[in-house]
Coordinates of C-alpha atoms in Angstrom, one line a residue:
X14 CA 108.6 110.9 84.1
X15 CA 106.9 109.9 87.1
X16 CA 106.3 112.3 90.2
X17 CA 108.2 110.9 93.6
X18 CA 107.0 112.3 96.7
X19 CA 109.1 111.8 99.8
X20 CA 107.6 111.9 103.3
X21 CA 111.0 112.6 105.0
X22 CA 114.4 114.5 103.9
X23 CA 116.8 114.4 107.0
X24 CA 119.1 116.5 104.8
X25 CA 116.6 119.1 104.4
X26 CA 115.1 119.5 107.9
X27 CA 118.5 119.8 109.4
X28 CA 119.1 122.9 106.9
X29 CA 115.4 124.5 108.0
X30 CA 116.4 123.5 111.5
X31 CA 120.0 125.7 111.1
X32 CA 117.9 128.4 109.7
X33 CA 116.7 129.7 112.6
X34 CA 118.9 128.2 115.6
X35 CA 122.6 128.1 116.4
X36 CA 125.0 131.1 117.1
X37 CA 123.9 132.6 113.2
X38 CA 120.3 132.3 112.4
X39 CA 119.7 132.3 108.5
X40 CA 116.2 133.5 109.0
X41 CA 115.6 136.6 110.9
X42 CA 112.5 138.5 111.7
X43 CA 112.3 142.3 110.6
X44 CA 111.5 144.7 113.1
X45 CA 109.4 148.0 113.0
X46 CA 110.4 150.6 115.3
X47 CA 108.6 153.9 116.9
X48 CA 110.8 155.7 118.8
X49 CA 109.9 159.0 120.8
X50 CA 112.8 160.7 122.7
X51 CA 111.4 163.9 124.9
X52 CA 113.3 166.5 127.2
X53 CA 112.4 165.6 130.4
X54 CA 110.5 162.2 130.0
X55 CA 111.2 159.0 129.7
X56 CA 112.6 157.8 126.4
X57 CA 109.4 155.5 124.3
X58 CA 110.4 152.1 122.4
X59 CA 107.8 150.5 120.1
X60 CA 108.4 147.2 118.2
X61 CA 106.5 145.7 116.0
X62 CA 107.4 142.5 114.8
X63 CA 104.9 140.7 111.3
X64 CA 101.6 138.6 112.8
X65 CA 102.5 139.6 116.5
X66 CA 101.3 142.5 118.8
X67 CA 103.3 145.5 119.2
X68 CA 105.9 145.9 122.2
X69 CA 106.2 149.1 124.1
X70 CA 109.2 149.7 126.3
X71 CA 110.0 152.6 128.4
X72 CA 113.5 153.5 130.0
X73 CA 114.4 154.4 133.2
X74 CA 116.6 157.1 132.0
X75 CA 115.2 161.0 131.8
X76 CA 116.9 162.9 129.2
X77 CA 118.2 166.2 130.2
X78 CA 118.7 169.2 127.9
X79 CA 121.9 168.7 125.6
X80 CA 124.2 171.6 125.5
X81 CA 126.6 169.8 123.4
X82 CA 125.8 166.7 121.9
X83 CA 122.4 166.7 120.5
X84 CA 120.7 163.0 119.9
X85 CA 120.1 162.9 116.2
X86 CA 118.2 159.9 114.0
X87 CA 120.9 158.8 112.4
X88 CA 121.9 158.0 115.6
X89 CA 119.2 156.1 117.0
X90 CA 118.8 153.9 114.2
X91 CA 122.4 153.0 113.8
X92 CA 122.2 152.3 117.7
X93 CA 119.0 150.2 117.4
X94 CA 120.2 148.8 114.4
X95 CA 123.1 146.9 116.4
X96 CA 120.9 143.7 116.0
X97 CA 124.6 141.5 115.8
X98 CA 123.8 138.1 116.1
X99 CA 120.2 138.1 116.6
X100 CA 117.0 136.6 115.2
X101 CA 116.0 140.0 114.3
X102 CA 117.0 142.8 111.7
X103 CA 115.9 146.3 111.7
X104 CA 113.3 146.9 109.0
X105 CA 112.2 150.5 109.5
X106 CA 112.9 153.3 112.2
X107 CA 110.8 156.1 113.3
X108 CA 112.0 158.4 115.4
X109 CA 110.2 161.6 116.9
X110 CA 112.5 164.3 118.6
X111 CA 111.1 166.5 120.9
X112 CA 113.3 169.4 122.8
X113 CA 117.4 169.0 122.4
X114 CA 117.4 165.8 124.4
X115 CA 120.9 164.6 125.2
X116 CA 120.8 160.5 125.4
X117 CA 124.1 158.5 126.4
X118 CA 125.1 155.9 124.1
X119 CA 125.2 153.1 127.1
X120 CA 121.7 154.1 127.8
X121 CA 120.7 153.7 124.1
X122 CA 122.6 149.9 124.1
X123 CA 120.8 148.6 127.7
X124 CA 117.4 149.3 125.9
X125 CA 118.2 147.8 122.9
X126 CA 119.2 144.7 124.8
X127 CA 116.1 145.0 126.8
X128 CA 114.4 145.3 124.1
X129 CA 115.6 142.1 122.3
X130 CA 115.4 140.2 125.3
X131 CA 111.2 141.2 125.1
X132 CA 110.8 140.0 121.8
X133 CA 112.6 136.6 122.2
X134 CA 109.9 136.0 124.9
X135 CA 107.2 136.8 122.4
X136 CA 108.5 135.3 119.8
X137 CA 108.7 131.9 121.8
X138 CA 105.4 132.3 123.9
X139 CA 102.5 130.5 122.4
X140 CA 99.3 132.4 121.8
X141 CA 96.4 131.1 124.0
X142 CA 94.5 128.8 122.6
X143 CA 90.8 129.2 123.0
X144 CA 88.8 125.7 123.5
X145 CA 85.4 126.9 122.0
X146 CA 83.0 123.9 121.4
X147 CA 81.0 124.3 118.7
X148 CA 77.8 122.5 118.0
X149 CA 76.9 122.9 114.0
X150 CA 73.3 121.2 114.5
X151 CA 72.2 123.7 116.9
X152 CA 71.1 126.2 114.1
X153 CA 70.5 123.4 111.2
X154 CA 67.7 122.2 109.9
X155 CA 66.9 119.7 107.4
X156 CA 65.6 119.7 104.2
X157 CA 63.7 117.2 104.4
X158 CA 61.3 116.6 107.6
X159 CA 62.2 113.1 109.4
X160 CA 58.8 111.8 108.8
X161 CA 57.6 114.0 105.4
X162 CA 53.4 114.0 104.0
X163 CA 54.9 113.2 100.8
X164 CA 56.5 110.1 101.5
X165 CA 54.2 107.2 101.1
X166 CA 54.6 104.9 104.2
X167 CA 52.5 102.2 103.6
X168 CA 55.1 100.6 101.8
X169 CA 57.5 98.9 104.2
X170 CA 59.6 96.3 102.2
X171 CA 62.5 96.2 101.7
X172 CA 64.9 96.5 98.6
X173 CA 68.1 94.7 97.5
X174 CA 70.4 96.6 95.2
X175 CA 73.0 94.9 93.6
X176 CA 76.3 96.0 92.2
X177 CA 78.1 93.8 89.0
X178 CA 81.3 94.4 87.3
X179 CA 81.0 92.3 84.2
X180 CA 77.9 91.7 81.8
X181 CA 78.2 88.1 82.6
X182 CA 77.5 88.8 86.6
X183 CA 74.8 90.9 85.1
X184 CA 73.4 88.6 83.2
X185 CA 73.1 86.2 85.8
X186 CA 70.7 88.5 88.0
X187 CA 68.0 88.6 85.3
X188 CA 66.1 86.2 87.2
X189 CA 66.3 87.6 90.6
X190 CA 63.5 90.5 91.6
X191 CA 65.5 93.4 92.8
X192 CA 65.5 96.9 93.0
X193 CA 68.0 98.2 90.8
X194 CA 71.1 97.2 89.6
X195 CA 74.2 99.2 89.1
X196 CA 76.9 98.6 86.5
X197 CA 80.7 99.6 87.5
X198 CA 82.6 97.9 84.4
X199 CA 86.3 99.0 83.8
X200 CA 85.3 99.1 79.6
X201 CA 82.5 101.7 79.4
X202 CA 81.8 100.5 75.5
X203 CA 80.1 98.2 77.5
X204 CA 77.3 100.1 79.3
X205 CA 75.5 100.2 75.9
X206 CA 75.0 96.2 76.1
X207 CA 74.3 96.4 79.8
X208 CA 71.6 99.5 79.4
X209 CA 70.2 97.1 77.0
X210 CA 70.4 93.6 78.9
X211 CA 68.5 95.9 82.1
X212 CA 65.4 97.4 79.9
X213 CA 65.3 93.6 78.6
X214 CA 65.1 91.9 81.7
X215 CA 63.0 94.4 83.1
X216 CA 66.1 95.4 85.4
X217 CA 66.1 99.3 86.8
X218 CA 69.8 99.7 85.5
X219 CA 72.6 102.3 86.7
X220 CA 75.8 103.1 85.2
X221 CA 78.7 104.2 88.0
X222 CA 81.1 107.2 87.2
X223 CA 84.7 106.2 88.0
X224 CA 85.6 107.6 91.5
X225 CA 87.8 110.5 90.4
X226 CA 87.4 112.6 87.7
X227 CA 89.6 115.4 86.5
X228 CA 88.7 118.6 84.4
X229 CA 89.8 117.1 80.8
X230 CA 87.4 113.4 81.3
X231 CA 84.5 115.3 81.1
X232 CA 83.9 113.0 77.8
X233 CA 83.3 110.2 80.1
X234 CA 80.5 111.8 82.0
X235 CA 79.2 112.4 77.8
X236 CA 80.0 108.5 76.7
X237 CA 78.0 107.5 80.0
X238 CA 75.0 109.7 79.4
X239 CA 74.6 108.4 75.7
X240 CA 73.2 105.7 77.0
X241 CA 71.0 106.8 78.7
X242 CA 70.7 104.6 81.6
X243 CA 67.6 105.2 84.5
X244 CA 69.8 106.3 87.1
X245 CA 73.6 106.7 88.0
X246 CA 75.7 105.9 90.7
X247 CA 78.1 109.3 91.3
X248 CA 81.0 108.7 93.1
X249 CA 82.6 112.4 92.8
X250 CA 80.8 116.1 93.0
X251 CA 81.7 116.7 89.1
X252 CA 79.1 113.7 88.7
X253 CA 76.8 115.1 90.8
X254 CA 76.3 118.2 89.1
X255 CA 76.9 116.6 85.9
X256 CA 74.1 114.3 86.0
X257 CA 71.3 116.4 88.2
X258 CA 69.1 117.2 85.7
X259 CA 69.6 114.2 83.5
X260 CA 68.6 111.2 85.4
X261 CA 67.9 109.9 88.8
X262 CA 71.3 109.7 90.9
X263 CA 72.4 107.9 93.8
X264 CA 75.5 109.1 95.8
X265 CA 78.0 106.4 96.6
X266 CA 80.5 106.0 99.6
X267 CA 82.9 108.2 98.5
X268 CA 81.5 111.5 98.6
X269 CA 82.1 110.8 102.3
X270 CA 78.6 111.4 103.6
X271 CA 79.8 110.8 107.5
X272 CA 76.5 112.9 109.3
X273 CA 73.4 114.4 108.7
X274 CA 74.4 117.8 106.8
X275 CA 76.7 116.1 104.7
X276 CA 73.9 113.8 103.5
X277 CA 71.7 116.9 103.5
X278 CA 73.8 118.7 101.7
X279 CA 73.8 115.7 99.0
X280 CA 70.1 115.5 98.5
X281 CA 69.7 119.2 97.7
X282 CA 72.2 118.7 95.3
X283 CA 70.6 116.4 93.4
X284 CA 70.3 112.9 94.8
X285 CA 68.1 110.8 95.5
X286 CA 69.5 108.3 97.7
X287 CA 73.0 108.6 99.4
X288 CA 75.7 105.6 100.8
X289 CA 76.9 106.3 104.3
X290 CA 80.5 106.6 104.3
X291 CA 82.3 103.9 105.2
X292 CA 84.8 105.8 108.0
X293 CA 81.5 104.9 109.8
X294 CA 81.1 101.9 112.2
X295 CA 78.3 99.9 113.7
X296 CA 77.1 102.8 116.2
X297 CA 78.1 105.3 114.3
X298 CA 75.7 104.5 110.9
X299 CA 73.1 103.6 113.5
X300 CA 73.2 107.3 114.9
X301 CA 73.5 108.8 111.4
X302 CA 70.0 106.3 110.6
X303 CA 68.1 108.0 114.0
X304 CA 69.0 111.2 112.8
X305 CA 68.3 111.0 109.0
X306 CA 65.0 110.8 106.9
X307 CA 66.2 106.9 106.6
X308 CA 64.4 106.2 103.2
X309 CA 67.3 108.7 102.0
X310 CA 69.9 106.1 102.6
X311 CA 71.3 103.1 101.1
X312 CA 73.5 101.0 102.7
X313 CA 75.9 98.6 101.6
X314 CA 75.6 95.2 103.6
X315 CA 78.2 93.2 101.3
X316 CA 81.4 94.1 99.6
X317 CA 85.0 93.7 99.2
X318 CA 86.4 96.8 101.0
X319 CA 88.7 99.1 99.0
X320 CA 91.9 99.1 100.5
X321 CA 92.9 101.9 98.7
X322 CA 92.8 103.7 95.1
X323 CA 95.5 105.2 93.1
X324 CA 96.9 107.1 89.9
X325 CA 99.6 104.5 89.6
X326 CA 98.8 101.5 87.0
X327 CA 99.8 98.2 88.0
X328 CA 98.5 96.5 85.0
X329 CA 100.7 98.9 82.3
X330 CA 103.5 99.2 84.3
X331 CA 104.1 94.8 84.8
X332 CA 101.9 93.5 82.1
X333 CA 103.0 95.7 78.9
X334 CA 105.9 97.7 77.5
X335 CA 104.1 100.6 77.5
X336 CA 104.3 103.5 79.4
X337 CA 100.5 105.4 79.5
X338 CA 96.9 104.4 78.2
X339 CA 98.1 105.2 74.8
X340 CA 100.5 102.6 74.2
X341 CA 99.9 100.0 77.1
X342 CA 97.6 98.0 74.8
X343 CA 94.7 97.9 77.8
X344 CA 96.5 94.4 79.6
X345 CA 93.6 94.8 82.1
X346 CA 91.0 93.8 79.4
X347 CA 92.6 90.2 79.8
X348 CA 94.1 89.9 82.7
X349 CA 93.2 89.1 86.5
X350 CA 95.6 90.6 88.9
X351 CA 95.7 89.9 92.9
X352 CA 98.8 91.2 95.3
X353 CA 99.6 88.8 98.0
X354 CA 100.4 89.8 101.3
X355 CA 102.5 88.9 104.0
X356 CA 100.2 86.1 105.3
X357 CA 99.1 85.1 101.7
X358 CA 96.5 87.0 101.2
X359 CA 95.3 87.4 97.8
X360 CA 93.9 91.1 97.1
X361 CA 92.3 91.6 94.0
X362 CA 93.3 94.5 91.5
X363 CA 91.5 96.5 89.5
X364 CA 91.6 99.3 86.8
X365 CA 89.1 101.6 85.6
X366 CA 88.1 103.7 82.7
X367 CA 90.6 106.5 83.6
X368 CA 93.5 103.8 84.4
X369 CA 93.4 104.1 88.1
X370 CA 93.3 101.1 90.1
X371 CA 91.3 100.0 93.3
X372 CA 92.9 97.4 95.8
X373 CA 90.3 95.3 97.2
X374 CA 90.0 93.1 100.4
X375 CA 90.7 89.4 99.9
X376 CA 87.9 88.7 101.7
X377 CA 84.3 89.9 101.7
X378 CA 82.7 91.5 104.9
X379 CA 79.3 91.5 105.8
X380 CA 77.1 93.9 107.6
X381 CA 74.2 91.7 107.7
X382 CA 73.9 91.7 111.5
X383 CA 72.8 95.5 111.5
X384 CA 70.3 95.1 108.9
X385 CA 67.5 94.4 111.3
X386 CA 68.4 97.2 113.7
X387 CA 68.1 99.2 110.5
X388 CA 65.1 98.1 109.5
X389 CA 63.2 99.1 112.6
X390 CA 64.3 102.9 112.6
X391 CA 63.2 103.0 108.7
X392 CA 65.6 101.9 106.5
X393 CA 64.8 99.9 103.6
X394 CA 67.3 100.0 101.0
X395 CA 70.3 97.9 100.6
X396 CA 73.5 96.9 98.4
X397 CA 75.3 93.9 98.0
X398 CA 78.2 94.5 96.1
X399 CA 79.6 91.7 93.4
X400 CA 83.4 91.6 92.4
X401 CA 84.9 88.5 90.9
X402 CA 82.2 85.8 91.4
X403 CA 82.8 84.0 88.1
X404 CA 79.6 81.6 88.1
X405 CA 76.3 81.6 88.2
X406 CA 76.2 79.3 91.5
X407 CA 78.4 82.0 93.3
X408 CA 76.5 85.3 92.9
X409 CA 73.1 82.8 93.7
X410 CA 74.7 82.3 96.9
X411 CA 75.3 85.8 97.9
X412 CA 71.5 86.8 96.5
X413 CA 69.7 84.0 97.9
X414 CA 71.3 85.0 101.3
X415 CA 70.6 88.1 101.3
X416 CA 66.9 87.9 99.7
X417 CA 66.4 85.3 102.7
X418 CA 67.9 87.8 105.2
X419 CA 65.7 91.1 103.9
X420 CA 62.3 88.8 103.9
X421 CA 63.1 87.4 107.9
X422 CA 63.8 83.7 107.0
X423 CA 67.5 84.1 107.2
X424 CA 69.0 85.5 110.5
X425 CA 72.4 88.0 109.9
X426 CA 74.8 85.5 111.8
X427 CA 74.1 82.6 109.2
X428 CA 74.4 85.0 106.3
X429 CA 77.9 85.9 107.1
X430 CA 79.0 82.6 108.3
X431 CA 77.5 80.7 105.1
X432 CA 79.3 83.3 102.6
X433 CA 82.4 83.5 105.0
X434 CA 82.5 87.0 105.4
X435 CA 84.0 89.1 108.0
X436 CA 81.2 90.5 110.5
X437 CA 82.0 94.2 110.2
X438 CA 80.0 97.4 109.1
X439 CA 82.9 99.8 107.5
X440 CA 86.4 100.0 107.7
X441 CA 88.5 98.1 110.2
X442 CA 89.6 101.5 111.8
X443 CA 87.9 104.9 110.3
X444 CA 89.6 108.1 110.8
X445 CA 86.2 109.3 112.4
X446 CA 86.9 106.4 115.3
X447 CA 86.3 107.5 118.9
X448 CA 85.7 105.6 122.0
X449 CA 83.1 103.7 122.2
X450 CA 81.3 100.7 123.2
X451 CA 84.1 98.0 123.1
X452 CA 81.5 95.4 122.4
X453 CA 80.5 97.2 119.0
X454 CA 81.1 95.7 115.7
X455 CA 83.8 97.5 114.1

């Protein structure tokens, strides 16, 4: 019962290809024709062919007064109907008769043929294509002022955010003073215990939507609400408008917020904070920062990139008999799974509430060498993102470095090299990539 798409069908090309080429096109184009035949003037051809400009031909021929054989409409359009073995076939035919023309049949085929040859030539000239630059900033405006009277700028530290995907990694931060923490558990029955481990500990807690939500899950954007958490990480525009009047929302990576509008756009929508994209590189997120209110941005400075996210679930289609959420018997509660790669590699799985499931870099990059650069044009808030650090000793690692890094006593080159991170701010290629400096960061 699975959908199979196919990116290629040779078969099926080479039957569109026959379609419209070869001795007996399949496809052919109708043709509208106006044509005006006058005693004494040259005879007027008009074609009109769907999404193209009309053609006007005129023959060299002067018809003289008939005092035989009369040109009729019948016989024009069975003469310009003669379309044999052409792309084209007669769709309509007007003809105006004026005087008793007399029109030789030979002088009626040589237009038709010149008339045919005219349209190929349209048909297989491209329309000019105008290069128009246009610059969308020129006429926008923020809004929000770069430097706004209501922002209170006295206060100049810096905040780490962290997210957790367990209780027991959530657990372990309740000794660590941090902004906020956000909760992105595959089980939602388990945002109730988390809502309640955060206002215990003192913890500003957020629940995250899953990534994509379709028009009957609205009862997870309901079961997430119930718990009424302090804030909540969106990660899709059904969120967003979900959640804008309930609580205090943050919008993650995936909304795609890749400039200034888009961000913009995200604030006046309801957030508070928004995470940069990550299509963007090193330069890149430094020239969204200049141009930004930079207290509206959160970055991420520690994850496990997602490789990609799908519909397909790996857990229920290995790991159980089953063939949906229904009958699968959730084998992601109690299992771990990782897909090695070619050069062994091991890329750790996940599913979420809806049964989609996230492939995530083996190995954990670090952006920690921008965060100073960031720093000085305003930015102050930042996320370090947990995934399968099992111990207490493991996620104290990754916090104590980053603590150390936001307070000055820890420079970015030692965090990544202690945690063994790759030094790299977004994806490895983004599809916004452009030349640039080739001494950038990716």
């Amino acid at each position: 019962g699975l959908k199979f798409w196919k990116t290629d069908d040779p078969q099926l090309n080479k039957s569109l290809q026959q379609s419209y080429t070869g001795k007996h096109p399949q496809r052919q184009l109708p043709v509208t024709l106006s044509v005006t035949i006058q005693t004494g003037r040259p005879i007027t051809v008009t074609a009109s062919l769907p999404n193209l400009r009309p053609l006007t031909l005129k023959s060299d021929h002067i018809p003289e007064e008939a005092h035989k054989h009369l040109v009729t409409e019948q016989v024009i359009e069975k003469q310009f109907g003669r379309l044999g073995n052409t792309r084209y076939k007669l769709d309509s035919c007007a003809t105006t008769i004026q005087g008793n023309p007399m029109v030789p049949l030979s002088v009626l085929g040589k237009l038709r043929k010149a008339l045919i040859a005219q349209l190929d030539k349209q048909v297989m000239a491209r329309p000019p294509r105008r290069n128009q630059a246009i610059n969308f900033l020129t006429d926008w405006q923020p809004s929000h002022d770069p430097a706004p009277d209501d922002v209170d700028n006295t206060d100049k530290r810096t905040k780490l955010h962290v997210l957790v995907r367990s209780l027991h990694q959530l657990e372990y931060l309740t000794e660590y003073d941090l902004a906020s923490v956000y909760c992105d558990f595959q089980d939602i029955r388990e945002y109730k215990q988390a809502v309640a481990i955060g206002r215990k500990n003192g913890l500003k807690t957020f629940l995250a939507t899953p990534r994509i939500q379709k028009p009957s899950e609205i009862g997870l954007f309901h079961a997430i609400a119930k718990h009424d958490p302090e804030g909540v990480l969106v990660r899709n525009l059904s969120g967003l408008e979900y959640f804008r009047e309930k609580c205090e929302i943050i919008s993650d990576f995936s909304l795609n917020a890749t400039n200034q509008i888009t961000v913009d756009v995200l604030l006046k929508m309801g957030s508070r904070q928004v995470t940069p994209s990550y299509d963007l590189n090193r330069d890149q997120l430094m020239t969204l920062a200049h141009h930004c209110r930079p207290t509206d941005l959160q970055i991420v400075i520690h994850q496990h990139m997602p490789m990609f996210h799908m519909e397909h679930c790996v857990f229920c289609s290995v790991l159980s008999p089953g063939t949906d959420k229904t009958n699968c018997g959730r084998p992601c509660d109690y299992h771990q799974v990782e897909l090695r790669d070619r050069v062994g590699a091991a890329h750790p799985l996940t599913a979420d509430v809806g049964c989609r499931n996230t492939l995530f870099n083996a190995q954990a990059q670090s952006g920690a060498e921008i965060v100073a650069d960031l720093v000085d044009v305003g930015v102050l808030d930042f996320r370090v993102e947990l995934l399968r650090e099992e111990t207490p000793e493991q996620v104290a690692n990754i916090l104590q470095q980053y603590q150390g890094l936001l307070t000055g006593t820890t420079s970015g080159t030692q965090v990544w090299r202690t945690l063994q991170a790759m030094n790299r701010v977004g994806v490895t290629r983004g599809t916004l990539e452009y030349e640039r400096d080739p001494l950038a960061i990716l």
